[in-house]
Coordinates of C-alpha atoms in Angstrom, one line a residue:
Chain Z
M1 CA -22.4 -25.7 17.9
T2 CA -20.3 -25.9 21.0
R3 CA -17.3 -23.6 20.9
P4 CA -14.4 -23.7 23.2
S5 CA -14.6 -20.7 25.6
A6 CA -11.2 -19.6 24.3
M7 CA -13.1 -18.3 21.3
T8 CA -15.2 -16.0 23.3
V9 CA -14.1 -13.3 25.6
P10 CA -10.7 -14.0 27.2
R11 CA -10.6 -13.9 30.9
G12 CA -8.1 -11.3 31.7
A13 CA -7.0 -12.7 34.9
A14 CA -7.1 -16.2 34.0
I15 CA -3.3 -16.5 33.7
L16 CA -1.3 -16.4 36.8
V17 CA 2.2 -15.8 36.2
V18 CA 4.2 -17.3 38.9
A19 CA 7.3 -15.2 39.4
A20 CA 9.1 -17.0 41.9
L21 CA 8.9 -20.8 41.9
A22 CA 10.6 -23.0 44.3
V23 CA 12.4 -24.6 41.5
S24 CA 15.6 -25.4 43.5
A25 CA 13.8 -28.5 44.6
C26 CA 14.7 -30.2 41.3
G27 CA 18.0 -28.5 40.8
S28 CA 21.0 -30.4 40.5
S29 CA 21.2 -32.4 43.7
D30 CA 24.0 -34.6 45.0
G31 CA 23.5 -37.8 43.4
P32 CA 21.0 -40.5 43.4
G33 CA 19.2 -41.3 46.5
S34 CA 19.1 -37.8 47.8
T35 CA 15.4 -37.5 47.8
S36 CA 15.1 -35.6 51.0
T37 CA 14.7 -32.1 49.4
T38 CA 11.6 -30.5 50.7
S39 CA 9.1 -28.5 48.8
T40 CA 8.5 -25.1 49.9
T41 CA 5.4 -24.4 47.9
G42 CA 2.3 -26.3 47.4
T43 CA 1.8 -25.2 43.7
T44 CA 4.7 -27.2 42.4
G45 CA 3.3 -30.3 43.8
P46 CA 4.8 -33.5 42.5
A47 CA 7.6 -31.5 40.9
A48 CA 9.2 -31.0 44.2
T49 CA 9.7 -34.7 44.9
G50 CA 13.0 -36.4 44.4
A51 CA 14.6 -36.3 41.1
T52 CA 15.4 -39.8 40.6
D53 CA 12.0 -41.4 40.8
L54 CA 10.6 -39.7 37.9
R55 CA 9.8 -42.0 34.9
G56 CA 8.0 -41.9 31.6
E57 CA 8.0 -40.2 28.3
L58 CA 7.2 -36.5 28.1
T59 CA 5.5 -35.0 25.2
V60 CA 6.2 -31.2 24.9
F61 CA 4.5 -28.6 22.6
A62 CA 6.4 -25.6 22.1
A63 CA 6.5 -22.3 20.2
A64 CA 8.5 -22.5 17.0
S65 CA 10.9 -19.9 18.2
L66 CA 12.2 -22.2 21.0
E67 CA 13.7 -24.4 18.6
P68 CA 16.5 -25.6 19.1
A69 CA 17.1 -24.1 22.4
L70 CA 14.4 -26.1 24.1
D71 CA 15.9 -29.3 22.7
E72 CA 19.0 -28.5 24.8
V73 CA 16.8 -27.8 27.9
A74 CA 15.1 -31.2 27.3
A75 CA 18.6 -32.8 26.9
A76 CA 19.5 -31.3 30.3
F77 CA 16.5 -32.3 32.0
V78 CA 17.0 -35.9 30.9
A79 CA 20.4 -35.7 32.1
E80 CA 19.1 -35.0 35.6
H81 CA 16.2 -37.5 35.4
P82 CA 17.6 -40.6 33.7
G83 CA 14.3 -42.3 34.0
V84 CA 12.7 -39.8 31.7
T85 CA 12.5 -39.7 28.1
V86 CA 11.4 -36.6 26.0
A87 CA 9.7 -37.2 22.9
P88 CA 10.9 -35.0 20.0
V89 CA 9.5 -31.5 20.9
R90 CA 6.7 -30.6 18.7
Y91 CA 7.5 -27.1 17.4
D92 CA 4.8 -24.9 15.8
G93 CA 3.3 -21.6 15.9
S94 CA 1.9 -21.0 19.5
S95 CA -1.8 -20.5 18.1
T96 CA -1.6 -23.7 16.0
L97 CA -0.5 -25.7 19.0
A98 CA -3.1 -24.1 21.2
T99 CA -5.7 -25.0 18.7
Q100 CA -4.5 -28.6 18.4
L101 CA -4.7 -29.0 22.2
L102 CA -8.2 -27.4 22.2
E103 CA -9.1 -30.1 19.6
G104 CA -7.8 -32.9 21.8
A105 CA -4.2 -33.4 20.8
P106 CA -2.5 -35.2 23.6
A107 CA 0.6 -33.5 25.3
D108 CA 2.2 -33.0 28.8
V109 CA 3.6 -29.6 28.5
L110 CA 2.9 -26.6 26.6
A111 CA 5.2 -23.5 26.1
T112 CA 3.9 -20.8 24.0
A113 CA 5.5 -17.5 22.8
D114 CA 3.0 -15.2 24.2
L115 CA 0.6 -14.9 27.1
T116 CA -2.6 -14.4 24.8
T117 CA -2.3 -17.8 23.4
M118 CA -1.5 -19.4 26.8
E119 CA -4.7 -17.7 28.1
S120 CA -6.8 -19.5 25.5
V121 CA -5.6 -22.9 26.9
V122 CA -5.9 -21.8 30.4
D123 CA -9.5 -20.5 29.8
A124 CA -10.4 -23.9 28.3
D125 CA -9.5 -25.7 31.6
L126 CA -6.8 -27.7 29.9
T127 CA -4.0 -26.8 32.3
A128 CA -2.8 -28.3 35.6
G129 CA -1.3 -25.6 37.9
D130 CA -0.2 -22.1 36.7
A131 CA 1.5 -21.1 33.7
A132 CA 4.9 -19.5 34.5
V133 CA 6.9 -17.3 32.3
F134 CA 10.4 -19.0 32.1
T135 CA 12.0 -16.8 29.3
T136 CA 11.8 -13.6 27.2
N137 CA 12.7 -12.6 23.8
T138 CA 12.9 -9.1 22.1
L139 CA 12.6 -7.8 18.5
Q140 CA 15.6 -6.8 16.5
V141 CA 15.8 -5.3 13.1
V142 CA 17.4 -7.9 10.8
V143 CA 19.2 -6.8 7.7
P144 CA 21.4 -8.7 5.2
A145 CA 25.1 -9.1 6.2
G146 CA 27.0 -5.9 5.9
N147 CA 23.8 -3.8 6.4
P148 CA 23.8 -2.5 2.8
E149 CA 21.0 0.0 3.4
D150 CA 22.5 1.3 6.6
V151 CA 19.5 0.7 8.9
A152 CA 20.5 1.8 12.4
S153 CA 16.9 2.7 13.8
L154 CA 13.4 2.2 13.3
A155 CA 13.2 5.6 11.7
D156 CA 15.7 4.3 9.2
L157 CA 13.4 1.3 8.6
A158 CA 10.4 3.5 8.0
A159 CA 12.4 5.6 5.6
L160 CA 13.6 2.6 3.9
S161 CA 10.0 1.3 3.3
D162 CA 9.0 4.7 2.0
E163 CA 11.8 4.9 -0.5
G164 CA 10.6 1.7 -2.0
G165 CA 12.6 -0.7 -0.1
K166 CA 11.2 -4.0 1.0
V167 CA 10.6 -4.4 4.7
V168 CA 8.7 -7.4 5.9
L169 CA 7.0 -7.8 9.0
C170 CA 4.9 -10.4 10.8
A171 CA 1.2 -10.4 10.3
P172 CA -0.6 -8.5 13.4
E173 CA -2.5 -11.5 14.1
V174 CA 0.7 -13.4 15.2
P175 CA 2.6 -12.6 18.3
C176 CA 5.7 -11.2 16.5
G177 CA 3.4 -9.1 14.3
A178 CA 1.8 -7.7 17.5
A179 CA 5.1 -7.1 18.9
A180 CA 6.2 -5.3 15.8
R181 CA 3.2 -3.1 15.9
T182 CA 3.9 -2.2 19.5
V183 CA 7.5 -1.4 18.8
L184 CA 6.9 0.7 15.7
G185 CA 4.2 2.5 17.6
A186 CA 6.6 3.2 20.4
A187 CA 9.1 4.7 18.0
G188 CA 6.3 6.8 16.3
V189 CA 7.0 5.7 12.9
T190 CA 5.0 3.9 10.1
V191 CA 6.4 1.2 8.0
T192 CA 4.8 0.3 4.8
P193 CA 5.4 -3.5 4.7
A194 CA 6.0 -5.3 1.5
S195 CA 4.5 -8.3 3.1
L196 CA 3.0 -9.5 6.3
E197 CA 4.4 -12.9 7.0
Q198 CA 2.5 -15.7 9.0
N199 CA 5.6 -16.3 11.2
V200 CA 9.0 -15.0 12.2
T201 CA 10.8 -17.7 10.2
A202 CA 9.1 -16.5 7.0
V203 CA 10.3 -12.8 7.7
L204 CA 13.8 -14.1 8.3
T205 CA 13.9 -16.1 5.2
K206 CA 12.7 -13.2 3.1
V207 CA 15.8 -11.3 4.3
Q208 CA 18.1 -14.3 4.1
T209 CA 17.2 -14.9 0.5
G210 CA 17.6 -11.3 -0.4
E211 CA 14.0 -10.8 -1.2
A212 CA 13.6 -8.2 1.5
D213 CA 15.9 -5.4 2.5
A214 CA 15.0 -5.7 6.2
G215 CA 12.5 -7.1 8.7
L216 CA 11.7 -7.3 12.4
V217 CA 12.4 -10.5 14.1
Y218 CA 13.4 -11.7 17.5
R219 CA 16.9 -11.7 18.6
T220 CA 17.1 -15.5 18.9
D221 CA 16.1 -15.8 15.1
V222 CA 19.0 -13.5 14.2
L223 CA 21.4 -15.8 16.2
K224 CA 20.0 -18.8 14.6
A225 CA 20.3 -17.5 11.1
G226 CA 24.1 -17.4 11.0
D227 CA 26.2 -15.1 8.9
D228 CA 23.7 -14.2 6.2
V229 CA 22.1 -11.6 8.2
V230 CA 22.9 -9.3 11.2
G231 CA 20.6 -7.9 13.9
V232 CA 20.3 -4.1 14.9
D233 CA 19.3 -3.4 18.3
V234 CA 16.6 -0.9 18.8
P235 CA 15.8 0.7 22.2
E236 CA 12.1 0.8 21.4
A237 CA 12.1 -3.2 21.3
A238 CA 12.0 -3.0 25.2
E239 CA 8.3 -1.9 24.8
A240 CA 7.3 -5.3 23.6
V241 CA 9.3 -7.9 25.5
N242 CA 7.9 -11.3 24.6
A243 CA 7.2 -13.5 27.5
Y244 CA 7.2 -17.2 27.1
P245 CA 5.0 -19.1 29.6
A246 CA 4.9 -22.8 30.1
V247 CA 2.4 -24.9 31.7
A248 CA 1.7 -28.6 32.6
L249 CA -1.5 -29.8 31.0
A250 CA -4.4 -31.4 32.8
D251 CA -4.5 -34.4 30.6
A252 CA -0.8 -35.0 30.8
H253 CA 0.2 -38.8 30.5
E254 CA 2.9 -38.0 33.0
P255 CA 1.6 -35.3 35.3
R256 CA 4.6 -35.5 37.6
V257 CA 7.2 -35.4 35.0
A258 CA 5.3 -32.6 33.3
A259 CA 5.3 -30.4 36.5
A260 CA 8.9 -31.2 37.1
F261 CA 9.9 -30.2 33.6
V262 CA 7.9 -26.8 33.9
A263 CA 9.7 -26.1 37.1
F264 CA 13.0 -27.2 35.5
L265 CA 12.7 -24.5 32.9
R266 CA 13.5 -21.9 35.6
T267 CA 16.6 -23.6 36.9
D268 CA 20.2 -22.5 35.8
P269 CA 21.0 -25.3 33.4
A270 CA 17.8 -24.5 31.5
Q271 CA 18.4 -20.7 31.7
D272 CA 21.9 -21.2 30.5
A273 CA 20.9 -23.2 27.5
L274 CA 18.2 -20.5 26.7
A275 CA 20.6 -17.6 27.2
A276 CA 23.0 -19.2 24.8
H277 CA 20.3 -18.9 22.1
G278 CA 19.7 -15.3 22.8
F279 CA 16.7 -15.6 25.3
V280 CA 16.8 -13.5 28.3
A281 CA 15.7 -14.6 31.8
P282 CA 12.4 -13.1 32.8
Chain O
M1 CA -20.2 -54.5 -1.6
L2 CA -19.1 -51.2 -3.2
W3 CA -21.3 -49.4 -0.8
V4 CA -19.2 -49.4 2.3
P5 CA -16.0 -48.1 0.9
A6 CA -17.9 -45.8 -1.4
A7 CA -19.7 -44.3 1.7
L8 CA -16.4 -44.0 3.6
A9 CA -14.8 -42.2 0.6
A10 CA -17.7 -39.8 0.4
G11 CA -17.8 -39.3 4.1
L12 CA -14.2 -38.6 4.2
L13 CA -14.5 -35.9 1.4
V14 CA -17.7 -34.3 2.6
L15 CA -17.8 -34.5 6.5
P16 CA -14.9 -32.1 6.9
V17 CA -17.0 -29.4 5.2
V18 CA -19.9 -30.4 7.4
A19 CA -17.7 -29.8 10.4
L20 CA -16.9 -26.5 9.2
V21 CA -20.5 -25.6 8.9
V22 CA -21.3 -27.0 12.4
R23 CA -18.4 -25.1 13.9
A24 CA -19.2 -21.8 12.3
D25 CA -20.6 -19.1 14.6
W26 CA -23.8 -18.0 12.8
S27 CA -24.3 -14.9 15.0
T28 CA -20.9 -13.3 13.8
L29 CA -20.8 -15.0 10.5
P30 CA -22.5 -12.3 8.5
A31 CA -20.2 -9.7 10.0
D32 CA -17.1 -11.8 9.4
V33 CA -17.8 -12.5 5.7
T34 CA -18.8 -8.9 4.9
S35 CA -15.8 -7.4 6.8
P36 CA -13.7 -5.1 4.6
A37 CA -10.7 -7.6 5.0
A38 CA -12.9 -10.5 4.0
R39 CA -14.1 -8.7 1.0
Q40 CA -10.8 -7.4 -0.1
A41 CA -9.4 -10.9 0.1
L42 CA -12.4 -12.4 -1.9
A43 CA -12.1 -9.7 -4.6
L44 CA -8.4 -10.2 -4.8
S45 CA -8.9 -14.0 -5.1
L46 CA -11.4 -13.8 -7.7
G47 CA -9.6 -11.2 -9.8
T48 CA -6.2 -13.0 -9.6
S49 CA -7.9 -16.4 -10.3
V50 CA -9.8 -15.1 -13.3
T51 CA -6.5 -13.6 -14.8
A52 CA -4.6 -16.8 -14.0
T53 CA -7.2 -18.8 -15.8
V54 CA -7.0 -16.5 -18.7
A55 CA -3.1 -16.9 -18.7
C56 CA -3.7 -20.8 -18.6
L57 CA -5.9 -20.7 -21.6
V58 CA -3.7 -18.3 -23.7
L59 CA -0.5 -20.3 -22.9
G60 CA -1.9 -23.7 -22.0
V61 CA -4.1 -24.4 -25.1
P62 CA -1.1 -24.1 -27.5
L63 CA 1.0 -26.3 -25.2
A64 CA -1.7 -28.9 -25.1
L65 CA -1.9 -28.9 -28.9
V66 CA 1.7 -29.4 -29.2
L67 CA 2.0 -32.1 -26.5
A68 CA -1.0 -33.9 -28.1
R69 CA 0.6 -34.2 -31.5
A70 CA 4.2 -34.7 -30.4
T71 CA 5.8 -38.1 -30.1
G72 CA 9.0 -39.4 -29.0
W73 CA 10.9 -39.3 -25.7
A74 CA 11.4 -35.5 -25.7
A75 CA 7.5 -35.2 -25.8
D76 CA 7.2 -37.7 -23.0
L77 CA 9.7 -35.9 -21.0
L78 CA 7.9 -32.6 -21.6
R79 CA 4.7 -34.2 -20.6
A80 CA 6.1 -35.3 -17.3
L81 CA 7.5 -31.9 -16.6
V82 CA 4.3 -30.1 -17.3
T83 CA 2.6 -32.5 -14.8
L84 CA 5.2 -31.7 -12.1
P85 CA 3.4 -28.6 -10.5
L86 CA 0.4 -31.0 -10.0
V87 CA 2.4 -33.4 -7.8
L88 CA 4.7 -31.0 -6.3
P89 CA 3.9 -29.6 -2.8
P90 CA 2.8 -26.0 -3.7
T91 CA 5.4 -24.8 -1.2
V92 CA 8.1 -26.2 -3.5
G93 CA 6.6 -24.4 -6.3
G94 CA 6.8 -21.2 -4.2
I95 CA 10.4 -21.7 -3.6
A96 CA 11.1 -22.5 -7.3
L97 CA 9.3 -19.4 -8.4
L98 CA 11.4 -17.4 -5.9
F99 CA 14.7 -18.7 -7.2
L100 CA 13.6 -18.0 -10.8
L101 CA 11.9 -14.5 -10.3
G102 CA 13.1 -13.4 -6.9
R103 CA 15.5 -10.5 -6.6
R104 CA 18.3 -12.8 -6.6
G105 CA 16.7 -15.4 -9.0
L106 CA 18.0 -16.7 -12.1
V107 CA 15.7 -14.5 -14.3
G108 CA 14.5 -12.1 -11.4
Q109 CA 18.0 -10.5 -11.0
Q110 CA 18.1 -9.6 -14.6
L111 CA 14.6 -8.0 -14.6
D112 CA 15.8 -6.0 -11.5
A113 CA 19.2 -4.9 -13.0
W114 CA 17.6 -4.1 -16.4
F115 CA 14.1 -2.8 -15.7
G116 CA 14.1 -2.2 -12.0
V117 CA 11.2 -4.7 -11.8
T118 CA 10.8 -6.9 -8.8
I119 CA 8.1 -9.4 -8.8
P120 CA 7.8 -10.9 -5.3
F121 CA 5.1 -9.1 -3.1
T122 CA 3.2 -7.9 -6.0
T123 CA -0.2 -9.0 -7.3
A124 CA 1.6 -10.2 -10.5
A125 CA 3.4 -12.7 -8.3
V126 CA 0.0 -14.1 -7.0
V127 CA -1.1 -14.5 -10.7
I128 CA 2.2 -16.2 -11.6
A129 CA 1.9 -18.6 -8.7
Q130 CA -1.7 -19.5 -9.4
T131 CA -0.9 -19.9 -13.1
F132 CA 1.9 -22.3 -12.2
V133 CA -0.2 -24.5 -10.0
A134 CA -3.3 -24.4 -12.2
M135 CA -1.7 -24.7 -15.8
P136 CA -1.4 -28.6 -15.6
F137 CA -5.1 -29.0 -15.1
L138 CA -5.8 -27.3 -18.4
V139 CA -3.0 -28.8 -20.3
L140 CA -3.6 -32.5 -19.2
G141 CA -7.3 -32.2 -19.6
L142 CA -7.1 -30.8 -23.0
E143 CA -4.4 -33.0 -24.1
G144 CA -6.5 -36.1 -23.2
A145 CA -9.4 -34.7 -24.8
L146 CA -7.3 -34.0 -28.2
R147 CA -5.9 -37.5 -28.2
T148 CA -9.4 -39.0 -27.7
A149 CA -10.8 -36.9 -30.7
G150 CA -7.9 -38.2 -32.8
T151 CA -6.7 -36.7 -36.1
R152 CA -9.0 -38.1 -38.7
Y153 CA -11.3 -35.2 -39.1
E154 CA -8.4 -32.9 -39.2
A155 CA -6.9 -35.0 -42.0
V156 CA -10.2 -35.0 -44.0
A157 CA -10.5 -31.3 -43.6
A158 CA -6.9 -30.7 -44.6
S159 CA -7.3 -33.0 -47.7
L160 CA -10.4 -31.0 -48.7
G161 CA -8.3 -27.9 -48.8
A162 CA -8.7 -26.3 -45.4
G163 CA -5.8 -24.2 -44.2
R164 CA -4.1 -25.2 -40.8
W165 CA -5.8 -22.2 -39.1
T166 CA -9.1 -23.3 -40.4
V167 CA -8.8 -26.8 -39.2
L168 CA -7.7 -25.6 -35.7
R169 CA -10.6 -23.2 -35.5
R170 CA -13.3 -25.3 -37.1
I171 CA -12.3 -28.9 -36.2
T172 CA -9.6 -29.2 -33.5
L173 CA -10.9 -26.7 -30.9
P174 CA -14.6 -27.6 -31.2
L175 CA -13.9 -31.2 -30.7
A176 CA -11.9 -30.5 -27.7
A177 CA -14.2 -28.0 -26.3
P178 CA -15.4 -30.4 -23.4
G179 CA -11.8 -30.7 -22.4
I180 CA -11.1 -26.9 -22.6
V181 CA -14.2 -26.2 -20.4
A182 CA -13.4 -28.9 -17.9
G183 CA -9.8 -27.8 -17.7
T184 CA -10.7 -24.1 -17.5
V185 CA -13.0 -24.7 -14.5
L186 CA -10.4 -26.9 -12.7
C187 CA -7.8 -24.2 -13.5
F188 CA -10.1 -21.4 -12.0
A189 CA -10.9 -23.7 -8.8
R190 CA -7.3 -24.5 -8.3
A191 CA -6.2 -20.9 -8.6
L192 CA -8.8 -19.9 -6.2
G193 CA -7.6 -22.4 -3.5
E194 CA -3.9 -21.8 -4.2
F195 CA -2.0 -21.1 -1.0
G196 CA 1.5 -22.5 -0.6
A197 CA 3.2 -21.0 -3.7
T198 CA 1.4 -17.8 -3.1
A199 CA 2.5 -17.6 0.6
L200 CA 6.2 -18.3 -0.3
F201 CA 6.5 -16.3 -3.5
A202 CA 4.0 -13.5 -3.2
G203 CA 3.9 -12.9 0.5
S204 CA 0.7 -11.6 2.2
T205 CA -0.3 -8.0 2.1
P206 CA -3.9 -7.1 2.5
G207 CA -5.3 -5.8 -0.9
V208 CA -2.1 -6.7 -2.7
T209 CA -1.2 -10.3 -2.3
Q210 CA -3.4 -11.6 0.5
T211 CA -5.8 -13.9 -1.2
M212 CA -8.6 -15.7 0.6
P213 CA -6.4 -18.8 1.6
L214 CA -3.8 -16.5 3.0
A215 CA -6.4 -14.4 4.9
I216 CA -7.8 -17.5 6.3
Y217 CA -4.4 -18.9 7.4
S218 CA -3.6 -15.5 8.9
A219 CA -6.9 -15.4 10.8
F220 CA -6.4 -18.9 11.9
N221 CA -2.9 -18.1 13.3
G222 CA -4.4 -15.3 15.4
A223 CA -5.3 -16.3 18.9
G224 CA -8.9 -16.0 20.1
V225 CA -11.7 -14.3 18.2
T226 CA -10.0 -14.2 14.8
Q227 CA -10.3 -17.9 14.5
G228 CA -14.1 -17.4 14.1
A229 CA -13.2 -15.2 11.2
A230 CA -11.0 -18.0 9.6
V231 CA -13.9 -20.5 9.8
A232 CA -16.3 -17.9 8.3
L233 CA -13.9 -17.2 5.4
S234 CA -13.3 -20.9 5.0
L235 CA -17.1 -21.3 4.5
L236 CA -17.3 -18.4 2.1
L237 CA -14.5 -20.1 0.1
V238 CA -16.2 -23.4 -0.1
V239 CA -19.5 -21.8 -1.1
A240 CA -17.6 -19.9 -3.9
A241 CA -15.9 -23.1 -5.1
V242 CA -18.9 -25.2 -5.1
A243 CA -20.8 -22.5 -7.0
V244 CA -18.2 -22.5 -9.6
L245 CA -18.2 -26.3 -9.9
L246 CA -21.8 -26.4 -10.1
V247 CA -22.2 -23.5 -12.8
A248 CA -19.4 -25.2 -14.8
R249 CA -21.3 -28.5 -14.5
A250 CA -24.4 -27.0 -15.8
W251 CA -22.6 -25.3 -18.8
R252 CA -20.6 -28.4 -19.9
P253 CA -21.5 -29.3 -23.5
G254 CA -23.1 -32.7 -24.0
R255 CA -20.6 -35.5 -24.2
V256 CA -20.5 -39.2 -23.9
T257 CA -17.3 -40.1 -22.2
A258 CA -16.3 -38.7 -18.9

């Protein structure tokens, strides 16, 4: 009958978002042997040691929306730490990953698409160190290429749904759905959804296949989708900026590598790779 | 010697359900299973499953009769195709249905153009998805029963002057009754548990297309407290399914072979 504490009342202050990390410690240094960089904070611990002595295989659990951007980040990380290999990143819904971790799945690093989910893992004492937000994402209206229904605002989106157009959103239980609700609330409009999908990819697919006339997805998804669809920026999206925290896990097989990877997420090479996929630095 | 693997098999099948019961939060369970969302999802699930089962009977019984009496490679091919939804991942079924009946689908675009009818995102889509995945259970079960029963009695009845309709009504269907009952129950249970095809083809809107399996998945995807609701809803579905199977067992007409 034991239930993880995550399923009870979340502790609001449990998550510490470290705004400024001394990540420069593992930035690109001047070749092998230069292990003299000093750590300026105690929190990053082993991550702040020299780049070249890191070894081992890293297992990363990451929110589905980070694919494939995080693959590039992982490649950049390996380029800086040749002794490290990164197992194929396991991408899935943040909640699914959190549940898997709570049920004992082994991993070194977790990156979720929202703070709430991360909180459930932090509350369960599964993390080592603090979760740090390393990137953000915002919603965009997605419409088929050419924008046949001429959607330019959230008011247009609401009007479209009232006129019988098919507008799909994420279910309120999942992060993109929660964000959609906030954004629509900020705009003061009510959209009657044709369907509430389980994840942002399902929303995108419904628009891509022409089943839906419009949807609300992340900018990164629109970029990923290619020419079938286009994104429409809406100012209200700023009301629900999605923060992506990452953390090294307490049971990490490679604690030092895990900490180094989390710190690496905030460095320029990682941020550049993320930016290329539509993510925005926090 | 059979005991060890048999116990392992039974354990594998039963223990996950036990785990579900153990994990349930009994203090919030009553509230979770009687919440408006849960009742709405259960009502929709039962309604669509009954409708899908009726559709399976109306369409599947004739198909089984045709298959049971047909011979040749075309019949074999048709039989294989009819079995397909049984072995395909339901998500494939969902995509296939979308490509057939979706707004840009083979048939769907004509429906849209001629009648302004779009099927995805409607309760009808749920019923179609459930019928698609459940139909093989009825057709295959009934076909097997018909083949086992053979054609001797039918031939005798016909030789005594009974018309084709009379033979079907008085001989063929009564002989196949156990197969029909078993198939109907499996159909209903399968429709009740349908998830993949529904998720892709019908979507998920509370009260319209969000059946129990989708409500469970949706609750499970939510962080924190809603996962308790997922467990509660899962238990409710398990109880409903077991009840259906037990009732069907009790009603099953006396029969010799399994």
